Amino acid sequence: MRKYHGAFIKNEDEISRIREADRLTANILDAIGDIVKPGLKTRQINELAMDMCRDYKVKPAFLGYGGYPYAVCTSVNEAVVHGFPSERELLEGDIVSVDMGVIFDGFVGDSARTFPVGQVSEKARHLMRITEESLYVGIEQARDGHDVHAIGAAIEAYVRANGLHVVKQYVGHGVGKSMHESPAVPNFKTNKKGLILKNGMTIAIEPMVTIGCPDVYLLPDGWTAVTTDHSWSAHFEHSIAITPKGPQILSISDRGLNRHTIAPEG
Ligand code: MF3
Ligand code: CO
């Protein structure tokens, strides 16, 4: 694989393998979305993901990664990312962010969505909608010749214009043979110049957005990131390829692009 300033340039064949990893990942997220309801334990989300990985004959990408002990991350309400599946029962009105990845034929798929549990508040719906829309606003910037930091600048501007806040302790990333490759893909504006994106790069864009203060701390489990003010957070992630035809979303399930909301015009 060619390298460009630390980022790998993938060929057609490699991109199609990443697309397959992402398709299976997105299918698993669809199935998880179907079972999320009040009374479900987050452990059961992990079990479904493990079962589907077995059926698909793929490896869950997160299990064992840096010592992470589960196949999925389930982050409820004020948890931002990397929440552990547990005996916790989801309650009506909760929101749960589910992050999932698989390894297919040596390539990693990575995608995340936040699901409502039953009927959720207007505030929670706004948070989920703006977070998902901000992902598409960022994807629009993922083009050959653009500075990778244009993605985060667009995401942050959109989120702030809608009265919400972007988490800065975690960022998106290049993705391919490894889950985390160059470049880092911040979801916020920086003053530094970033890598210039090139056709053939594959990146995961994953805005994490909060209603209140976007600072986080880690729970004693060493993984779960929670907002310091316990305000709620949402997280949406797609893996995409930069192509001559523009950004191509790879994490699309057999049901089609899972987009709960319609992105803004322009
Ligand atoms: N989608 C997350 C990320 O891009 C998932 C990583 S969880 C880990 O960082 F446990 F595998 F690290
Ligand atoms: Co990711």
Short mmCIF file of C-alpha atoms and ligand atoms in Angstrom, two decimals:
data_model
loop_
_atom_site.label_atom_id
_atom_site.label_comp_id
_atom_site.label_asym_id
_atom_site.label_seq_id
_atom_site.Cartn_x
_atom_site.Cartn_y
_atom_site.Cartn_z
CA MET A 1 0.00 0.00 0.00
CA ARG A 2 1.33 3.42 -0.92
CA LYS A 3 1.89 5.88 1.87
CA TYR A 4 1.32 9.61 1.76
CA HIS A 5 2.69 11.52 4.73
CA GLY A 6 1.93 8.60 7.03
CA ALA A 7 -1.55 7.86 5.63
CA PHE A 8 -2.12 4.75 3.53
CA ILE A 9 -3.50 5.07 0.03
CA LYS A 10 -5.73 2.07 -0.72
CA ASN A 11 -6.39 0.60 -4.14
CA GLU A 12 -9.83 -0.45 -5.44
CA ASP A 13 -9.47 -3.99 -4.12
CA GLU A 14 -8.48 -2.81 -0.66
CA ILE A 15 -11.32 -0.31 -0.53
CA SER A 16 -13.81 -3.00 -1.52
CA ARG A 17 -12.61 -5.15 1.38
CA ILE A 18 -12.99 -2.24 3.78
CA ARG A 19 -16.47 -1.64 2.31
CA GLU A 20 -17.38 -5.25 3.02
CA ALA A 21 -16.16 -4.97 6.62
CA ASP A 22 -18.26 -1.82 6.96
CA ARG A 23 -21.34 -3.36 5.33
CA LEU A 24 -21.30 -6.17 7.90
CA THR A 25 -20.70 -3.66 10.69
CA ALA A 26 -23.68 -1.61 9.50
CA ASN A 27 -25.86 -4.74 9.28
CA ILE A 28 -24.99 -5.48 12.91
CA LEU A 29 -25.90 -1.91 13.90
CA ASP A 30 -29.23 -2.29 12.08
CA ALA A 31 -29.96 -5.47 14.03
CA ILE A 32 -29.00 -3.78 17.28
CA GLY A 33 -31.31 -0.87 16.47
CA ASP A 34 -34.12 -3.40 16.06
CA ILE A 35 -33.75 -4.79 19.58
CA VAL A 36 -33.07 -1.58 21.52
CA LYS A 37 -36.06 -1.02 23.78
CA PRO A 38 -36.80 -0.43 27.46
CA GLY A 39 -35.72 -3.41 29.55
CA LEU A 40 -32.89 -4.51 27.26
CA LYS A 41 -29.59 -5.01 29.06
CA THR A 42 -26.58 -3.51 27.28
CA ARG A 43 -24.90 -6.92 27.69
CA GLN A 44 -27.49 -8.28 25.24
CA ILE A 45 -26.31 -5.79 22.61
CA ASN A 46 -22.82 -7.27 22.96
CA GLU A 47 -24.23 -10.81 22.67
CA LEU A 48 -26.09 -10.00 19.46
CA ALA A 49 -22.94 -8.44 18.00
CA MET A 50 -20.88 -11.52 18.95
CA ASP A 51 -23.50 -13.88 17.46
CA MET A 52 -23.60 -11.97 14.19
CA CYS A 53 -19.80 -11.91 13.97
CA ARG A 54 -19.85 -15.68 14.36
CA ASP A 55 -22.47 -16.03 11.59
CA TYR A 56 -20.55 -13.69 9.30
CA LYS A 57 -17.27 -15.43 10.18
CA VAL A 58 -15.59 -12.14 11.01
CA LYS A 59 -13.73 -10.98 14.08
CA PRO A 60 -15.08 -8.16 16.22
CA ALA A 61 -12.48 -5.39 15.82
CA PHE A 62 -12.70 -3.93 19.32
CA LEU A 63 -12.48 -7.14 21.41
CA GLY A 64 -8.96 -7.21 22.83
CA TYR A 65 -7.94 -3.98 21.11
CA GLY A 66 -5.70 -2.19 23.60
CA GLY A 67 -7.22 -4.53 26.17
CA TYR A 68 -10.83 -3.47 25.45
CA PRO A 69 -12.92 -6.40 26.77
CA TYR A 70 -16.06 -6.38 24.55
CA ALA A 71 -17.17 -6.48 20.91
CA VAL A 72 -19.17 -3.26 21.15
CA CYS A 73 -19.16 -0.03 23.12
CA THR A 74 -22.51 0.89 24.66
CA SER A 75 -22.47 4.42 26.07
CA VAL A 76 -25.70 5.46 27.81
CA ASN A 77 -26.85 9.08 28.29
CA GLU A 78 -23.94 11.01 29.87
CA ALA A 79 -21.44 8.39 28.68
CA VAL A 80 -19.73 9.70 25.53
CA VAL A 81 -17.75 6.70 24.22
CA HIS A 82 -16.23 3.33 25.15
CA GLY A 83 -18.97 2.36 27.62
CA PHE A 84 -18.89 -1.28 28.75
CA PRO A 85 -21.88 -3.51 28.02
CA SER A 86 -23.29 -4.61 31.39
CA GLU A 87 -26.33 -5.79 33.32
CA ARG A 88 -27.67 -2.24 33.13
CA GLU A 89 -31.21 -2.18 31.76
CA LEU A 90 -32.07 0.52 29.29
CA LEU A 91 -34.96 2.68 30.45
CA GLU A 92 -37.62 4.50 28.47
CA GLY A 93 -36.18 7.91 27.57
CA ASP A 94 -32.50 6.85 27.62
CA ILE A 95 -30.23 7.19 24.63
CA VAL A 96 -27.54 4.61 23.89
CA SER A 97 -24.56 5.13 21.61
CA VAL A 98 -23.40 1.87 20.06
CA ASP A 99 -19.98 1.66 18.42
CA MET A 100 -19.11 -1.47 16.45
CA GLY A 101 -16.33 -2.70 14.20
CA VAL A 102 -15.35 -5.94 12.48
CA ILE A 103 -12.29 -7.28 10.72
CA PHE A 104 -13.04 -8.84 7.32
CA ASP A 105 -10.23 -10.29 5.20
CA GLY A 106 -7.66 -8.23 7.12
CA PHE A 107 -9.52 -4.92 6.92
CA VAL A 108 -11.43 -3.02 9.58
CA GLY A 109 -14.95 -1.60 9.45
CA ASP A 110 -15.94 0.99 12.07
CA SER A 111 -19.27 2.75 12.59
CA ALA A 112 -21.43 4.11 15.41
CA ARG A 113 -24.96 5.34 15.99
CA THR A 114 -26.97 6.66 18.90
CA PHE A 115 -30.37 5.02 19.39
CA PRO A 116 -33.35 6.33 21.36
CA VAL A 117 -34.84 3.95 23.93
CA GLY A 118 -38.61 4.22 23.50
CA GLN A 119 -39.83 7.81 23.56
CA VAL A 120 -37.07 10.29 24.35
CA SER A 121 -37.21 13.97 25.23
CA GLU A 122 -37.22 16.76 22.68
CA LYS A 123 -33.77 17.77 23.94
CA ALA A 124 -32.38 14.27 23.37
CA ARG A 125 -33.89 14.14 19.89
CA HIS A 126 -32.28 17.49 19.06
CA LEU A 127 -28.92 16.20 20.32
CA MET A 128 -29.14 13.05 18.20
CA ARG A 129 -30.34 14.88 15.11
CA ILE A 130 -27.65 17.58 15.20
CA THR A 131 -24.91 15.03 15.88
CA GLU A 132 -25.95 12.87 12.95
CA GLU A 133 -26.35 15.89 10.67
CA SER A 134 -22.91 17.17 11.71
CA LEU A 135 -21.42 13.85 10.57
CA TYR A 136 -22.79 14.46 7.06
CA VAL A 137 -21.59 18.05 7.13
CA GLY A 138 -18.10 16.69 7.93
CA ILE A 139 -18.29 13.98 5.26
CA GLU A 140 -18.95 16.68 2.63
CA GLN A 141 -15.45 18.05 3.34
CA ALA A 142 -13.68 14.71 2.88
CA ARG A 143 -12.37 15.43 -0.60
CA ASP A 144 -9.07 15.12 -2.45
CA GLY A 145 -7.02 18.27 -1.87
CA HIS A 146 -8.83 19.37 1.29
CA ASP A 147 -7.01 19.76 4.59
CA VAL A 148 -8.31 17.03 6.91
CA HIS A 149 -8.99 19.80 9.45
CA ALA A 150 -11.68 21.23 7.16
CA ILE A 151 -13.84 18.30 8.33
CA GLY A 152 -13.70 19.26 11.99
CA ALA A 153 -14.09 22.96 11.29
CA ALA A 154 -17.34 22.27 9.44
CA ILE A 155 -18.59 19.87 12.11
CA GLU A 156 -17.89 22.24 14.97
CA ALA A 157 -19.42 25.26 13.22
CA TYR A 158 -22.60 23.26 12.57
CA VAL A 159 -22.81 21.92 16.11
CA ARG A 160 -22.22 25.31 17.73
CA ALA A 161 -24.73 27.02 15.44
CA ASN A 162 -27.25 24.58 16.87
CA GLY A 163 -26.41 25.33 20.49
CA LEU A 164 -24.44 22.14 21.22
CA HIS A 165 -20.79 21.28 21.92
CA VAL A 166 -18.12 19.05 20.39
CA VAL A 167 -16.03 16.69 22.55
CA LYS A 168 -12.33 17.32 21.97
CA GLN A 169 -10.65 14.49 23.87
CA TYR A 170 -11.51 11.94 21.17
CA VAL A 171 -11.09 12.18 17.41
CA GLY A 172 -11.76 10.23 14.22
CA HIS A 173 -8.99 8.45 12.38
CA GLY A 174 -7.65 6.79 9.28
CA VAL A 175 -8.89 3.20 9.05
CA GLY A 176 -7.77 0.20 7.01
CA LYS A 177 -5.60 -2.75 7.97
CA SER A 178 -5.52 -1.15 11.42
CA MET A 179 -8.45 0.44 13.19
CA HIS A 180 -6.47 3.57 13.98
CA GLU A 181 -4.20 4.93 11.27
CA SER A 182 -2.97 8.35 10.28
CA PRO A 183 -4.45 10.91 9.98
CA ALA A 184 -6.20 11.94 13.17
CA VAL A 185 -9.56 13.45 12.21
CA PRO A 186 -10.62 16.00 14.83
CA ASN A 187 -14.28 16.99 15.04
CA PHE A 188 -13.37 20.58 15.83
CA LYS A 189 -11.48 23.51 14.36
CA THR A 190 -7.73 23.68 14.95
CA ASN A 191 -5.23 26.37 14.06
CA LYS A 192 -2.70 23.90 12.78
CA LYS A 193 -2.42 22.69 9.22
CA GLY A 194 -3.43 19.07 8.84
CA LEU A 195 -2.74 16.39 6.27
CA ILE A 196 -3.99 17.09 2.75
CA LEU A 197 -6.53 14.39 1.89
CA LYS A 198 -5.87 12.28 -1.21
CA ASN A 199 -8.00 9.91 -3.27
CA GLY A 200 -7.66 6.39 -1.89
CA MET A 201 -7.52 7.42 1.75
CA THR A 202 -10.10 5.85 4.05
CA ILE A 203 -11.08 7.60 7.26
CA ALA A 204 -13.61 7.27 10.07
CA ILE A 205 -15.39 10.50 10.97
CA GLU A 206 -17.08 10.34 14.37
CA PRO A 207 -18.44 13.49 16.02
CA MET A 208 -19.22 13.18 19.73
CA VAL A 209 -21.54 15.99 20.79
CA THR A 210 -22.87 17.15 24.17
CA ILE A 211 -25.74 19.28 25.38
CA GLY A 212 -23.61 20.83 28.14
CA CYS A 213 -19.89 21.04 28.86
CA PRO A 214 -17.97 18.76 26.48
CA ASP A 215 -15.24 17.84 28.98
CA VAL A 216 -15.06 14.20 29.97
CA TYR A 217 -13.52 12.01 32.66
CA LEU A 218 -12.93 8.26 32.76
CA LEU A 219 -14.89 5.92 35.00
CA PRO A 220 -12.84 3.57 37.23
CA ASP A 221 -13.14 0.90 34.50
CA GLY A 222 -10.47 2.93 32.68
CA TRP A 223 -12.50 3.17 29.46
CA THR A 224 -15.92 4.77 29.81
CA ALA A 225 -15.72 8.49 29.07
CA VAL A 226 -18.45 10.47 30.84
CA THR A 227 -19.21 14.20 30.64
CA THR A 228 -18.00 16.06 33.72
CA ASP A 229 -21.36 17.82 34.12
CA HIS A 230 -23.28 14.61 33.29
CA SER A 231 -25.01 16.29 30.36
CA TRP A 232 -26.03 13.82 27.66
CA SER A 233 -23.96 12.99 24.63
CA ALA A 234 -24.51 11.45 21.17
CA HIS A 235 -22.06 9.82 18.75
CA PHE A 236 -22.38 8.98 15.05
CA GLU A 237 -19.59 7.48 12.96
CA HIS A 238 -19.16 6.48 9.33
CA SER A 239 -16.10 5.11 7.58
CA ILE A 240 -15.63 6.78 4.21
CA ALA A 241 -13.33 6.65 1.20
CA ILE A 242 -11.97 9.71 -0.54
CA THR A 243 -12.52 9.14 -4.26
CA PRO A 244 -12.39 11.13 -7.50
CA LYS A 245 -16.20 11.15 -7.34
CA GLY A 246 -16.12 12.69 -3.86
CA PRO A 247 -16.66 11.16 -0.42
CA GLN A 248 -18.06 7.63 -0.49
CA ILE A 249 -19.67 6.30 2.66
CA LEU A 250 -18.55 2.70 3.22
CA SER A 251 -20.58 1.81 6.33
CA ILE A 252 -23.86 1.22 4.48
CA SER A 253 -26.01 -1.77 5.45
CA ASP A 254 -28.10 -3.99 3.20
CA ARG A 255 -31.05 -1.76 4.14
CA GLY A 256 -29.26 1.20 2.60
CA LEU A 257 -27.74 4.25 4.17
CA ASN A 258 -28.96 4.37 7.71
CA ARG A 259 -29.73 7.97 8.12
CA HIS A 260 -32.28 8.77 10.78
CA THR A 261 -32.43 12.40 9.89
CA ILE A 262 -32.18 14.55 6.81
CA ALA A 263 -29.04 16.66 6.60
CA PRO A 264 -29.42 20.42 6.16
CA GLU A 265 -29.37 21.99 2.70
CA GLY A 266 -26.07 23.03 1.13
N1 MF3 B 1 -14.93 3.46 17.05
C1 MF3 B 1 -14.07 3.59 18.19
C2 MF3 B 1 -12.83 4.29 17.74
O1 MF3 B 1 -12.77 4.61 16.62
C3 MF3 B 1 -13.94 2.32 18.86
C4 MF3 B 1 -12.72 1.95 19.52
S1 MF3 B 1 -13.11 1.07 20.90
C5 MF3 B 1 -11.75 0.17 21.27
O2 MF3 B 1 -11.93 4.59 18.46
F1 MF3 B 1 -11.99 -0.39 22.35
F2 MF3 B 1 -11.59 -0.71 20.37
F3 MF3 B 1 -10.70 0.95 21.33
CO CO B 2 -13.70 5.01 15.08
#
